[in-house]
N, CA and C of each residue as an Amber inpcrd file, in Angstrom:
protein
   630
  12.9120000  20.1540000 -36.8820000  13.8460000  20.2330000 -35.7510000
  15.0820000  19.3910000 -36.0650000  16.1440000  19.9980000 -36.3560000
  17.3960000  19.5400000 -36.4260000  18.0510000  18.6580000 -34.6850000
  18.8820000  17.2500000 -35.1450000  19.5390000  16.7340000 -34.1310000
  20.1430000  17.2940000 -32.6990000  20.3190000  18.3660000 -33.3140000
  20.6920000  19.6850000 -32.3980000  20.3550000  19.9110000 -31.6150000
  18.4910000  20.2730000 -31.9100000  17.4740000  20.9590000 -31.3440000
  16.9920000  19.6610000 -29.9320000  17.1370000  18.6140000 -31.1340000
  16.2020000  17.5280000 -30.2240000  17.0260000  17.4280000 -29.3430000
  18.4490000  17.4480000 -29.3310000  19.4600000  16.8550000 -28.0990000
  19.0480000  18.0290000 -26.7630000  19.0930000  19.3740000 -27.3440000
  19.1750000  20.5460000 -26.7980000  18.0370000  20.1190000 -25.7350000
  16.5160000  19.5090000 -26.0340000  15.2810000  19.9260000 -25.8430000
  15.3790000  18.6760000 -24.8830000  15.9710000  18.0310000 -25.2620000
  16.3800000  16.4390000 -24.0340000  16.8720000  16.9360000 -23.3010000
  18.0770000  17.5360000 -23.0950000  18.8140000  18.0770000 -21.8900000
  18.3000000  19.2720000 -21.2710000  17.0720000  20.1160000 -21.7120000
  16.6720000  21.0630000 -20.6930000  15.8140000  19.9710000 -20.0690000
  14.8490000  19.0700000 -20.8360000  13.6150000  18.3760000 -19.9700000
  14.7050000  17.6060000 -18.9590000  15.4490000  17.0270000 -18.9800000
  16.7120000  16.1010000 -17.9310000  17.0470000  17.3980000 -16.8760000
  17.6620000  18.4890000 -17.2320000  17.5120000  19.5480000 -16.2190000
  16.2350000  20.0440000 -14.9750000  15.1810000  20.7230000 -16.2300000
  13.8990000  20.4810000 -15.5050000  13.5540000  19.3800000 -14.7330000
  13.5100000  18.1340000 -14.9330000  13.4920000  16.6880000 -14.0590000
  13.9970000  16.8970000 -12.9630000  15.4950000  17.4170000 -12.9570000
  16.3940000  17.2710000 -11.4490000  16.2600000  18.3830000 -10.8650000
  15.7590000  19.7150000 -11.2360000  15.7710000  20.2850000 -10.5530000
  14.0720000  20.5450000  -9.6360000  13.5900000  19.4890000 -10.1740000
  12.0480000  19.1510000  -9.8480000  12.1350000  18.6170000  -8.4650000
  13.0620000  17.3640000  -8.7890000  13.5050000  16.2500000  -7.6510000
  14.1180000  16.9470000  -6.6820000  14.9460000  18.0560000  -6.9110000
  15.5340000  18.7820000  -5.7840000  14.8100000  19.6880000  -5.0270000
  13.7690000  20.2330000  -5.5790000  13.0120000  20.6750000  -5.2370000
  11.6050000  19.8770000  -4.1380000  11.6170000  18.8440000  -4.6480000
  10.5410000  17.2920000  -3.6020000  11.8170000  17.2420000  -2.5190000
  13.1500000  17.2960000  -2.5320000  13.7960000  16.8740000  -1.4850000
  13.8640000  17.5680000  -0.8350000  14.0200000  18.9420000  -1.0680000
  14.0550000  20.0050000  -0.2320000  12.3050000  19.8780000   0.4330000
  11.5540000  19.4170000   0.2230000  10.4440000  19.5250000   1.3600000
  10.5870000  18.6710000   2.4990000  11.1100000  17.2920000   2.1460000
  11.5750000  16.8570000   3.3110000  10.4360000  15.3520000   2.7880000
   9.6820000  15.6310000   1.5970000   8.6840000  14.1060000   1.2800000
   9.1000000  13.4200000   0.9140000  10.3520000  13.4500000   0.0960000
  11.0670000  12.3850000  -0.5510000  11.8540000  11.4710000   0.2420000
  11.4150000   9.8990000   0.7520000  12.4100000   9.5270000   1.1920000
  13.8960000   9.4210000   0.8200000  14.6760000   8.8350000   1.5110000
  16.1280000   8.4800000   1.1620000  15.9680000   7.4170000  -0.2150000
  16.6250000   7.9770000  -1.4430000  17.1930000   6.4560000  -2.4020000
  16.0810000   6.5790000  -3.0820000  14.8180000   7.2380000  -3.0210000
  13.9130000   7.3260000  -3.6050000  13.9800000   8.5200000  -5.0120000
  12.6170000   7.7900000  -6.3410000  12.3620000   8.5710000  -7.3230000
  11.2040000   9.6430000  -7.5310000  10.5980000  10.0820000  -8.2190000
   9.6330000  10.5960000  -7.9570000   9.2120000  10.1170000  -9.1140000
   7.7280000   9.9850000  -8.8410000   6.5150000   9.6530000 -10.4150000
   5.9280000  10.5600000 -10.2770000   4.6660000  10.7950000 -11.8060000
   3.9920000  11.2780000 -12.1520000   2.9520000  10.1720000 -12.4070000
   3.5230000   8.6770000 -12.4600000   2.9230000   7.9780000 -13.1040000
   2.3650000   6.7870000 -11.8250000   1.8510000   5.7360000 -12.3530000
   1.2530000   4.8710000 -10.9760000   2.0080000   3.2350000 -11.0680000
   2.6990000   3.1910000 -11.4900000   3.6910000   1.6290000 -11.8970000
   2.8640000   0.0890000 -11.5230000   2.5450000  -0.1780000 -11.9860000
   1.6170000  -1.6540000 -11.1340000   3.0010000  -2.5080000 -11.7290000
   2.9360000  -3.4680000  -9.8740000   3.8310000  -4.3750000  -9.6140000
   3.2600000  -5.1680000  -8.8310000   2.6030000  -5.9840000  -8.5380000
   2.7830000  -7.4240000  -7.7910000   3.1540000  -8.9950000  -8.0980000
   3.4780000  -9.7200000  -6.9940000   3.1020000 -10.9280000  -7.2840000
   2.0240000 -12.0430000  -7.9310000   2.3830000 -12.2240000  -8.6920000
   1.3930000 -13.4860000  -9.5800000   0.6520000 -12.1720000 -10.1210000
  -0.6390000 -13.4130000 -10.8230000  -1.4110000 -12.5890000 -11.3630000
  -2.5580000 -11.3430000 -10.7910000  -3.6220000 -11.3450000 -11.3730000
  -4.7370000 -10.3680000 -10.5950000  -5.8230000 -11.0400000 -10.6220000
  -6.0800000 -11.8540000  -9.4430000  -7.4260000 -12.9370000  -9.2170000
  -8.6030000 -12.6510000  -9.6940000  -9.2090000 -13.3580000 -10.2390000
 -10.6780000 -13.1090000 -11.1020000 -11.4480000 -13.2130000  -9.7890000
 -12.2990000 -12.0080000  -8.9630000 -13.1310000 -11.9830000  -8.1510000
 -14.4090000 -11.3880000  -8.3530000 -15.5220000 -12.1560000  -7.7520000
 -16.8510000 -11.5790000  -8.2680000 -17.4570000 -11.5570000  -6.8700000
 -17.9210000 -10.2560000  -6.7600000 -18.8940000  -9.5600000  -5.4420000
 -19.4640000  -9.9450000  -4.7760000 -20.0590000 -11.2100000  -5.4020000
 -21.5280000 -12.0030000  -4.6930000 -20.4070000 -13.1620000  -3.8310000
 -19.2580000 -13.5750000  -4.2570000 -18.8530000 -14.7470000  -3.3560000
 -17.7300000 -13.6210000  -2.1520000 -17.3800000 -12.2000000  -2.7180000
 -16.6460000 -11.8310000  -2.3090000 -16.8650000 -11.6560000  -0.4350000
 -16.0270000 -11.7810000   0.5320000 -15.7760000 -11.5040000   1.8860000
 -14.6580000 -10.8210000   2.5860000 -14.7230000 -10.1050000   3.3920000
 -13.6680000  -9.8280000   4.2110000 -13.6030000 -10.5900000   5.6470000
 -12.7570000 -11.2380000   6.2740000 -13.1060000 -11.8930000   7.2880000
 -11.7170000 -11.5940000   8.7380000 -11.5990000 -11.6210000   9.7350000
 -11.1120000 -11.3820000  10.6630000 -11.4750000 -12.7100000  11.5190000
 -10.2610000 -12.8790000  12.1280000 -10.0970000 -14.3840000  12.6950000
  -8.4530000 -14.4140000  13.3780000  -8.0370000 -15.1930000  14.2420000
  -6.7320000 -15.5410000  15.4880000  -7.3880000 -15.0890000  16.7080000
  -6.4630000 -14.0990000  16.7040000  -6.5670000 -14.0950000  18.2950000
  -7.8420000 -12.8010000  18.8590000  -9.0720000 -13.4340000  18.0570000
 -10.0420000 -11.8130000  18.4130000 -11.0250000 -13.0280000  19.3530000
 -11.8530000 -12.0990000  20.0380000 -13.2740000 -13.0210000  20.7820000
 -13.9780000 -13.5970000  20.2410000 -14.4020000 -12.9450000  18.7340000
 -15.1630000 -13.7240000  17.7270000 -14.5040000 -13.3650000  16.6720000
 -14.7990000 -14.5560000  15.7740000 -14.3290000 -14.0110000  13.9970000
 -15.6030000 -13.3330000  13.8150000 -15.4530000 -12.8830000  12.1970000
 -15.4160000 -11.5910000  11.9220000 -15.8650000 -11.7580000  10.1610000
 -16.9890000 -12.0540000   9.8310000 -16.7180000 -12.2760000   8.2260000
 -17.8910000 -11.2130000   7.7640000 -17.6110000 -10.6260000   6.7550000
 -18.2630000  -9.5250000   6.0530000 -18.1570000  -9.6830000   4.3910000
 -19.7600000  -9.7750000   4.3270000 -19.7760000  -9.3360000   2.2950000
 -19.4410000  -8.1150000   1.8180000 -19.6090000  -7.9640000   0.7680000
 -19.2450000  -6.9380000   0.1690000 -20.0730000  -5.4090000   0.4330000
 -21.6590000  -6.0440000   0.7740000 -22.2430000  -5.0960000   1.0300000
 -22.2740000  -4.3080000   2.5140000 -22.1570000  -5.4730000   2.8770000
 -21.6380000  -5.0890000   4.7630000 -20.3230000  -4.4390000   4.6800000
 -19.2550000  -4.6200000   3.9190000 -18.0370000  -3.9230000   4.0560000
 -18.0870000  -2.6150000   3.3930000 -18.7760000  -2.2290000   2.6010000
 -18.8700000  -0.7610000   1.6340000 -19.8530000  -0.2000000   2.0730000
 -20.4440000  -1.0030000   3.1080000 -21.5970000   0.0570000   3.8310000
 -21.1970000   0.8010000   5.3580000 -19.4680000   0.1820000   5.8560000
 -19.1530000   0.7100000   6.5120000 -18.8630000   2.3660000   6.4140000
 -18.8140000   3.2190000   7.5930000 -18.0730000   4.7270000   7.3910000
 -17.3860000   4.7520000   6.6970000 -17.1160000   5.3810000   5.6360000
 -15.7490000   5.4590000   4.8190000 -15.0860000   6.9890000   5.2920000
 -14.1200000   6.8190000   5.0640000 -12.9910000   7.8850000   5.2040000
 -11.8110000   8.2110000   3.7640000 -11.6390000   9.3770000   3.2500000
 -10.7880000   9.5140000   2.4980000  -9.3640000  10.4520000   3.2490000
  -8.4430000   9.9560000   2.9350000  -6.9710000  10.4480000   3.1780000
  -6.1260000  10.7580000   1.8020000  -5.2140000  11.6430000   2.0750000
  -4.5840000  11.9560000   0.7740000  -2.7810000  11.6160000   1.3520000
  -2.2860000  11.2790000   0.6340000  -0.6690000  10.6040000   1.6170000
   0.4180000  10.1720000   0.2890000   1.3060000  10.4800000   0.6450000
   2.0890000  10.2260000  -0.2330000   2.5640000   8.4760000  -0.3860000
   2.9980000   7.6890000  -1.5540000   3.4550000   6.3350000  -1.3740000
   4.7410000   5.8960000  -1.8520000   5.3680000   4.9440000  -1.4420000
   6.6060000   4.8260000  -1.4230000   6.8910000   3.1580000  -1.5720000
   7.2270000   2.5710000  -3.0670000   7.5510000   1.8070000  -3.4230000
   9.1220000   0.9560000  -3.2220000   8.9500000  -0.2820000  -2.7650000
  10.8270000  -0.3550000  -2.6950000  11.7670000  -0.7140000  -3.5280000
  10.6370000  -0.5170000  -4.9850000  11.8210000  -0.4720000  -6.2260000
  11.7310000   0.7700000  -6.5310000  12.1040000   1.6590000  -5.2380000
  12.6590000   3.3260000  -5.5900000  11.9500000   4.2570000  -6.0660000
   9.7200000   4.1880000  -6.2590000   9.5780000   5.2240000  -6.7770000
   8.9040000   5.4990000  -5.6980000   8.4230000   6.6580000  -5.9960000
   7.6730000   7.4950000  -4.7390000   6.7270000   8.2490000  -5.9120000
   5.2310000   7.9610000  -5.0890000   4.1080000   9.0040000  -6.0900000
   3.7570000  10.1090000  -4.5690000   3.1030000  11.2200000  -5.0970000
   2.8230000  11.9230000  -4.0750000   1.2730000  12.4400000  -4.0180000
   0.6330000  12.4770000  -3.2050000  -0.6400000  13.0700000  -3.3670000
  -1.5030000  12.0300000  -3.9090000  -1.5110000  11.0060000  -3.4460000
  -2.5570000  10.2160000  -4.0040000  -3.6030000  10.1850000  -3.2070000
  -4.8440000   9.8360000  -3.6350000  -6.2970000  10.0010000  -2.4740000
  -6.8380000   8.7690000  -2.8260000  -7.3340000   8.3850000  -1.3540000
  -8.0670000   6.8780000  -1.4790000  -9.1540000   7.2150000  -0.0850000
 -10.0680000   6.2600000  -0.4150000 -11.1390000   6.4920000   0.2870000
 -11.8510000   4.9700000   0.6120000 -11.8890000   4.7400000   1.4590000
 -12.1300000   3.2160000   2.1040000 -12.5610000   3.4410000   3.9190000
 -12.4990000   2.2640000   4.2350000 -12.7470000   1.4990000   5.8970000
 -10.9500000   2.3200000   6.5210000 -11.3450000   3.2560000   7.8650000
  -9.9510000   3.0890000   7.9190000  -9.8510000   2.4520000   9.1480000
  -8.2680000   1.9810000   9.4840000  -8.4540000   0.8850000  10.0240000
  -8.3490000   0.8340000  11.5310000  -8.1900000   1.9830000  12.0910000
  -9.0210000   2.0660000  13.1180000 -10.1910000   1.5860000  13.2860000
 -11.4500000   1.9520000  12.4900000 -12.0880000   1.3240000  12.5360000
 -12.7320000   0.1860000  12.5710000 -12.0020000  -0.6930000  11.2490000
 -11.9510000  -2.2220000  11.4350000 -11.8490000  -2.7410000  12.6830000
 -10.2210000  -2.4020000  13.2940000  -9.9510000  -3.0670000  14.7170000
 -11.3400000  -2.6640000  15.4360000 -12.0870000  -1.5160000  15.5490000
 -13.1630000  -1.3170000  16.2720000 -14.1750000  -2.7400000  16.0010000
 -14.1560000  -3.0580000  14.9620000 -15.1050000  -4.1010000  15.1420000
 -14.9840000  -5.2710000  15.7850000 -13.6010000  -5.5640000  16.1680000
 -13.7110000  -7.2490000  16.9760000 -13.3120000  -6.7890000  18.2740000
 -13.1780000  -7.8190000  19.0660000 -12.8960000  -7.5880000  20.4500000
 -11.3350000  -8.0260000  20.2900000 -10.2840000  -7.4640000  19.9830000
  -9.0070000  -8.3610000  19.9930000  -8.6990000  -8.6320000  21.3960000
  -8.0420000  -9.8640000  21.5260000  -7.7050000 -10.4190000  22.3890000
  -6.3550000 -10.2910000  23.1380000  -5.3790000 -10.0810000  24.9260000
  -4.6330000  -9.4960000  25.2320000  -3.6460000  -9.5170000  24.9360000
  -3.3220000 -10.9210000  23.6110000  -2.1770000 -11.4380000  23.6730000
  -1.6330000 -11.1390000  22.3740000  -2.4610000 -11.0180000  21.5920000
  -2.2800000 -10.1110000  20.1100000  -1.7650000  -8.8850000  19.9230000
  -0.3340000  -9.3340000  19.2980000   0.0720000  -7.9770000  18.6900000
   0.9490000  -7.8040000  17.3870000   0.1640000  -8.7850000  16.6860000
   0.7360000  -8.1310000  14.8770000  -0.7940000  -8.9140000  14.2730000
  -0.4350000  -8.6430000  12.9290000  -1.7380000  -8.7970000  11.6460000
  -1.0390000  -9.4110000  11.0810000  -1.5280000 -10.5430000  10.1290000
  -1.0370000 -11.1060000   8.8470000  -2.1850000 -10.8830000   7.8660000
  -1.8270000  -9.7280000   7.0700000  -2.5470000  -9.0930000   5.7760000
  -3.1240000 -10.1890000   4.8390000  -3.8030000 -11.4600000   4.3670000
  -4.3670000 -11.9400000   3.7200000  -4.8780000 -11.4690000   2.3910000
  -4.3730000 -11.7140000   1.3840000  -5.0920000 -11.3620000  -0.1490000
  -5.4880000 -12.3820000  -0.6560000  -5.8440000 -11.9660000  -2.2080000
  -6.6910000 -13.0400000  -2.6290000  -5.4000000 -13.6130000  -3.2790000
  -5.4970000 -14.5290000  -4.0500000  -4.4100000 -15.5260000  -4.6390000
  -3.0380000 -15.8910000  -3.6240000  -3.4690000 -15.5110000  -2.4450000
  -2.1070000 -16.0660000  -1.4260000  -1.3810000 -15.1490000  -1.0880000
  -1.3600000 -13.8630000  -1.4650000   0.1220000 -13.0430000  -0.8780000
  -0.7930000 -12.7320000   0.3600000   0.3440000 -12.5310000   1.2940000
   0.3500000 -11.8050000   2.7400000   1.3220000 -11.1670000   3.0010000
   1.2880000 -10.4290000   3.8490000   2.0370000  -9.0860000   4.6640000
   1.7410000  -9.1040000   5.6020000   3.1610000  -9.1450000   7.3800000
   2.7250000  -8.4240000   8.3370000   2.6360000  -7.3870000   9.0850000
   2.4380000  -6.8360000   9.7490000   1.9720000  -5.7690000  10.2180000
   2.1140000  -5.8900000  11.9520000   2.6150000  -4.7240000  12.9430000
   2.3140000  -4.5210000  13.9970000   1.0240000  -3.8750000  14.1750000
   0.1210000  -4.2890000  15.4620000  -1.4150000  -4.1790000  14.9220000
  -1.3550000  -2.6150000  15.3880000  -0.5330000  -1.4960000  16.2120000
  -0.5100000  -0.5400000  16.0310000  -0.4680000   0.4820000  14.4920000
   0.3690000  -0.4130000  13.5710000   0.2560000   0.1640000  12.4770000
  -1.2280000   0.6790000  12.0110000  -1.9360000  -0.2050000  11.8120000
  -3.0350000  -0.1910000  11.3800000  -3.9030000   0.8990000  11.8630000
  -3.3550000   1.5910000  13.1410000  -3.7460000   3.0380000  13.9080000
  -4.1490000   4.2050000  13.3040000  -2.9110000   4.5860000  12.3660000
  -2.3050000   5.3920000  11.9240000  -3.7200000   5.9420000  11.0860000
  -3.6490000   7.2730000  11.1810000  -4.7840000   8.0250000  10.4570000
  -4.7440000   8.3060000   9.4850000  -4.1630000   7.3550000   8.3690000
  -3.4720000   7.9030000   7.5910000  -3.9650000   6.3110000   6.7230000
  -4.2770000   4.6940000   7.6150000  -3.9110000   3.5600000   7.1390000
  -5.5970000   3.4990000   6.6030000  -6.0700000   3.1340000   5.5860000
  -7.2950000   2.6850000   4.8270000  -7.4710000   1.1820000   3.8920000
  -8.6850000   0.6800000   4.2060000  -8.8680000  -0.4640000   3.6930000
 -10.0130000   0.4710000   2.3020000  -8.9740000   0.4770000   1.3840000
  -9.6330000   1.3010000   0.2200000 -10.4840000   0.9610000  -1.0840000
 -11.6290000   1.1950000  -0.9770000 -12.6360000   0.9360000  -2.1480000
 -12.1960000   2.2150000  -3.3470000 -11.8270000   2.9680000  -3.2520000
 -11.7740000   3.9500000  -4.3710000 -10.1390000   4.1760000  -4.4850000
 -10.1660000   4.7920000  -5.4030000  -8.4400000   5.8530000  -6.1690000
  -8.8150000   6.9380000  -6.8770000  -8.7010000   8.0150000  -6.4340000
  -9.1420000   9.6810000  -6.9070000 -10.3190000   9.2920000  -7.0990000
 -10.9720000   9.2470000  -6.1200000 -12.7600000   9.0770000  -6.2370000
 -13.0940000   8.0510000  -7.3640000 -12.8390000   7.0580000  -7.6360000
 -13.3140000   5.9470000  -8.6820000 -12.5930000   4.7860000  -8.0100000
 -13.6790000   3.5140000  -8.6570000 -13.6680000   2.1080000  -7.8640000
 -12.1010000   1.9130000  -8.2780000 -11.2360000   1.3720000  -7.6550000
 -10.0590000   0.5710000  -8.0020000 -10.1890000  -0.0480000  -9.3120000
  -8.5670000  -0.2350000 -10.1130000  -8.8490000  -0.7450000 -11.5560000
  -7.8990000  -2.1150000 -10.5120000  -8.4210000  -3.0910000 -11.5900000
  -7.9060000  -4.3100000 -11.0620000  -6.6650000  -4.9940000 -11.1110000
  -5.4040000  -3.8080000 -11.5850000  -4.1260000  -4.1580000 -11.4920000
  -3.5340000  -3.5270000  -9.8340000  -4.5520000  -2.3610000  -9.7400000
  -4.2220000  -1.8060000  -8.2950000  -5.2470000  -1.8660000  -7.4160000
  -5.6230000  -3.3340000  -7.5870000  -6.3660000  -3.5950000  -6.3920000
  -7.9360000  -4.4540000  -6.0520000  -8.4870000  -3.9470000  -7.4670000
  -9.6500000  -3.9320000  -7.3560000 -10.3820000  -5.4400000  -5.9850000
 -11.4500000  -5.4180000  -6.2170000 -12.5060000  -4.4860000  -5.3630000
 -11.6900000  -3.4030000  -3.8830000 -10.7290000  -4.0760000  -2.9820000
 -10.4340000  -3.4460000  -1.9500000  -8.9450000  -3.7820000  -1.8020000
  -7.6990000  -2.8110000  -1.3350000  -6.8560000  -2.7520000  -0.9200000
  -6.5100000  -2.1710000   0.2570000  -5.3240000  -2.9060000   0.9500000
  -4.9830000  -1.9280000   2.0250000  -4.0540000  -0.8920000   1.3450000
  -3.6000000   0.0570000   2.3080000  -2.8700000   1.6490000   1.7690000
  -2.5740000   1.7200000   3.5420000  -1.0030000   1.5230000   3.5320000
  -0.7240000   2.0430000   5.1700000   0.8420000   2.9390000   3.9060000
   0.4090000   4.1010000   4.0060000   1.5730000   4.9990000   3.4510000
   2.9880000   5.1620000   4.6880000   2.8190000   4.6210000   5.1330000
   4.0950000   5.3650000   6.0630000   5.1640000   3.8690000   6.0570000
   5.1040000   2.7240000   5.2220000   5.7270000   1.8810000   4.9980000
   6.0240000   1.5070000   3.6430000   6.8120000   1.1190000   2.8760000
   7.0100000   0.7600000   1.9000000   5.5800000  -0.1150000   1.0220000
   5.3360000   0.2910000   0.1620000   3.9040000  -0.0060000  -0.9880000
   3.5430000  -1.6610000  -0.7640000   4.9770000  -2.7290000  -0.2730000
   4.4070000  -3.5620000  -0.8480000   3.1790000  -4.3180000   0.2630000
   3.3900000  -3.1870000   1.5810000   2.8560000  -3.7410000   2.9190000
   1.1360000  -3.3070000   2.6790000   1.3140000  -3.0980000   1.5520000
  -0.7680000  -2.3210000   1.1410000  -0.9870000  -3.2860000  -0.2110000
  -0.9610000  -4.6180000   0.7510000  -1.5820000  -5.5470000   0.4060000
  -2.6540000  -5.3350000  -0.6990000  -2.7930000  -5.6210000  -2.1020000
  -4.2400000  -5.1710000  -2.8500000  -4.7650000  -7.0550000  -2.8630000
  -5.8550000  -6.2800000  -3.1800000  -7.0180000  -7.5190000  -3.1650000
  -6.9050000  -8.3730000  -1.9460000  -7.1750000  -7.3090000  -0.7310000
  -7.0350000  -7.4390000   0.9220000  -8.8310000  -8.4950000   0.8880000
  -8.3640000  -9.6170000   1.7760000  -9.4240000 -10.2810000   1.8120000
  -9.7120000 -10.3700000   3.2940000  -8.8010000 -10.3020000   4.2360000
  -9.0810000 -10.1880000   5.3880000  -7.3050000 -10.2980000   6.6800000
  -7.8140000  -9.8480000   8.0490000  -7.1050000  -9.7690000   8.8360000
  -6.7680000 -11.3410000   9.6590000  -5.7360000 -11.7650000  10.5180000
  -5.4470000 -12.7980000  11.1230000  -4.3080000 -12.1400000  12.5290000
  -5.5490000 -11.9620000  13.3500000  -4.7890000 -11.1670000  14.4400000
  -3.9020000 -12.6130000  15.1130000  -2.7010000 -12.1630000  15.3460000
  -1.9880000 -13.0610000  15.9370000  -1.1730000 -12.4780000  17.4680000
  -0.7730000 -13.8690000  18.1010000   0.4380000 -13.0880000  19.7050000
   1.6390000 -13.3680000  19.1870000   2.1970000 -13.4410000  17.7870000
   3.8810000 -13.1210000  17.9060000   3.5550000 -12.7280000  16.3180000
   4.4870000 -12.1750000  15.7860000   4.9390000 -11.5430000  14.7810000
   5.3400000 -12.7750000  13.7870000   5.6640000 -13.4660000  13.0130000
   5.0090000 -14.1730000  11.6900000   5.2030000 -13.3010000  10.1120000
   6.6110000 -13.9100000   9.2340000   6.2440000 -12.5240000   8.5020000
   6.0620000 -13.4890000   7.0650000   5.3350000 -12.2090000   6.3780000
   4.5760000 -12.8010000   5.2010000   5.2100000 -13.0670000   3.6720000
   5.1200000 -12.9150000   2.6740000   5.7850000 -13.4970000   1.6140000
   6.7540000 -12.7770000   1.4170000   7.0180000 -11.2440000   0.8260000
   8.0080000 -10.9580000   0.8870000   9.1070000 -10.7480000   1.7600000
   8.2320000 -10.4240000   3.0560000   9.3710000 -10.8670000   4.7820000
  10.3000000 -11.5180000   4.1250000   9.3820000 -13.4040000   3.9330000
  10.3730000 -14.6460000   3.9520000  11.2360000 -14.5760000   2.6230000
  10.9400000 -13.7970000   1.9730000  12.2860000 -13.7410000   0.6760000
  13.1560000 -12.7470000   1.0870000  13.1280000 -12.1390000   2.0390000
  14.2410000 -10.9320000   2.2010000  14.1500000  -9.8420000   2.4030000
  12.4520000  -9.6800000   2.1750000  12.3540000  -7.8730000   2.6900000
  12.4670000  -7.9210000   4.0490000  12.9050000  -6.0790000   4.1150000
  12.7530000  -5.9650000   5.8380000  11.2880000  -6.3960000   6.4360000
  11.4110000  -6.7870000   7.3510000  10.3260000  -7.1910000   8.5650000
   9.2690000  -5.9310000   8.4890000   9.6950000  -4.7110000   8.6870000
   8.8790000  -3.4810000   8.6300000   9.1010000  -2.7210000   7.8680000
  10.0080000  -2.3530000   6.5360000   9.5120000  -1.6910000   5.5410000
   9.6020000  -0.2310000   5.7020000  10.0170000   0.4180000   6.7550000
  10.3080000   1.9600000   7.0210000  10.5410000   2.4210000   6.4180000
  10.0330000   3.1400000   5.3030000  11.1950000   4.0000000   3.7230000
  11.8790000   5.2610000   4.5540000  11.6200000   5.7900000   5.2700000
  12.5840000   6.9650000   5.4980000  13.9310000   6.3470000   6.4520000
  13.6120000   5.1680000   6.5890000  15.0910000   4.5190000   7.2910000
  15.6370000   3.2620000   6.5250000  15.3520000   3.4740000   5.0700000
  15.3920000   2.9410000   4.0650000  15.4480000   1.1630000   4.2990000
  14.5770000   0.4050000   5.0090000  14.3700000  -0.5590000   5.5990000
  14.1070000  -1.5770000   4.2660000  14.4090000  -1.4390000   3.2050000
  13.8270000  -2.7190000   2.2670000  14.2630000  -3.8840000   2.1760000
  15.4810000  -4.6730000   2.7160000  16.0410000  -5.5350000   2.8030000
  16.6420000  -5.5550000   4.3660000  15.8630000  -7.0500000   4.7530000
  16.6790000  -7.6560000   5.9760000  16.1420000  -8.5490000   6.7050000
C-alpha cells in the first residue's frame, strides 16, 4: 500500500467516524459537546483500593431511623436488577448501551426508614472520594448499585466489587467502589462539587462546571 492509499484509507475511516456521530445525533442520545466511544476509558481519582470481601461492607447512616450496615453476602443476596442506559463522561465521551446489573436503588432507600428532614445522599467510596446526590435521584429506574458489567463481576479499574451507575448525570456521580450512603437535611457537595464541578452534573444541559 502506497502513501496514497494509506492517506486515502485514513480519510474514508475519518468520514465513516463523522458520519457515524451524525448519525448518534440525529437520535437525539448524544448529549450536547459530547463524543462517542466504542471503547470504556477508566478515569478516577487516586488509585484503585486493595479490597477484600470478608472485611468488605456497605453501610447507610445520617438522617435514617436506624443505620444500616451490610456484608458482602447480605448485599449480593439482595434482588438484583439489570438496566441497559447509555453513559456520559465530563471529559466529553459518551458510551452507549452499556448493561449493569446490581441493587437498584430504589430499593436500597427501601431498606431504611429515612427520616423527614432528609433530602440529598453523600455517595461514600472506598479511598475517600464522594459524590452528592438529591435522594430523588437515586429513584430513577434506570440508577443501580452494580455488581456486574455485560454480565461479569466488575474489573477493578471500573469499580470492582460494587459501583454506583445513575446514567442520567455525568459518569463521575457513579461513584465506583461505592461503600455506602449518608442520608443528610441539606445538600453538602462532594469532591469534585468542591473543585468546580457542577453541583448536579446534567449532561444534556451540559452542567460540568459550576
Amino acid at each position: 500500500m502506497s502513501i496514497f492509499d494509506a492517506m486515502r484509507r485514513v480519510e474514508r475511516l475519518r468520514e465513516a467516524d463523522r458520519r457515524r456521530q451524525e448519525r448518534n445525533l440525529g437520535t437525539g442520545r448524544l448529549p450536547p459537546g459530547q463524543v462517542l466511544t466504542e471503547k470504556f476509558p477508566v478515569l478516577h481519582y487516586g488509585g484503585i483500593p486493595r479490597i477484600d470481601l470478608a472485611d468488605w461492607t456497605f453501610e447507610v447512616w445520617g438522617s435514617v431511623e436506624e443505620p444500616l450496615v451490610l456484608d458482602w453476602d447480605a448485599f449480593s443476596a439482595l434482588p438484583q436488577t439489570t438496566i441497559t442506559a447509555d453513559i456520559h463522561c465530563v471529559t466529553r465521551w459518551s458510551k452507549f448501551d452499556t448493561t449493569w446489573t446490581g441493587v437498584a436503588g430504589k430499593d436500597i432507600l427501601q431498606l431504611v426508614k429515612i427520616k423527614p428532614e432528609a433530602s440529598h445522599v453523600m455517595v461514600h467510596a472506598y479511598g475517600g472520594y464522594t459524590t452528592n446526590l438529591p435522594i430523588e435521584a437515586l429513584l430513577d429506574e434506570d440508577v443501580v448499585f452494580a455488581i456486574l458489567y455485560d454480565g461479569k463481576p466488575l474489573s477493578p479499574e471500573h469499580g470492582w466489587p460494587m459501583r454506583l451507575v445513575v446514567p442520567r448525570r455525568y459518569f463521575w456521580k457513579s461513584a465506583k467502589w461505592c461503600r455506602g450512603l449518608e442520608f443528610m437535611p441539606h445538600d453538602r457537595r462532594g469532591f469534585w462539587e468542591m473543585y468546580g464541578y457542577h453541583n448536579d452534573g446534567d449532561p444534556w444541559k451540559e452542567e460540568r462546571f459550576g
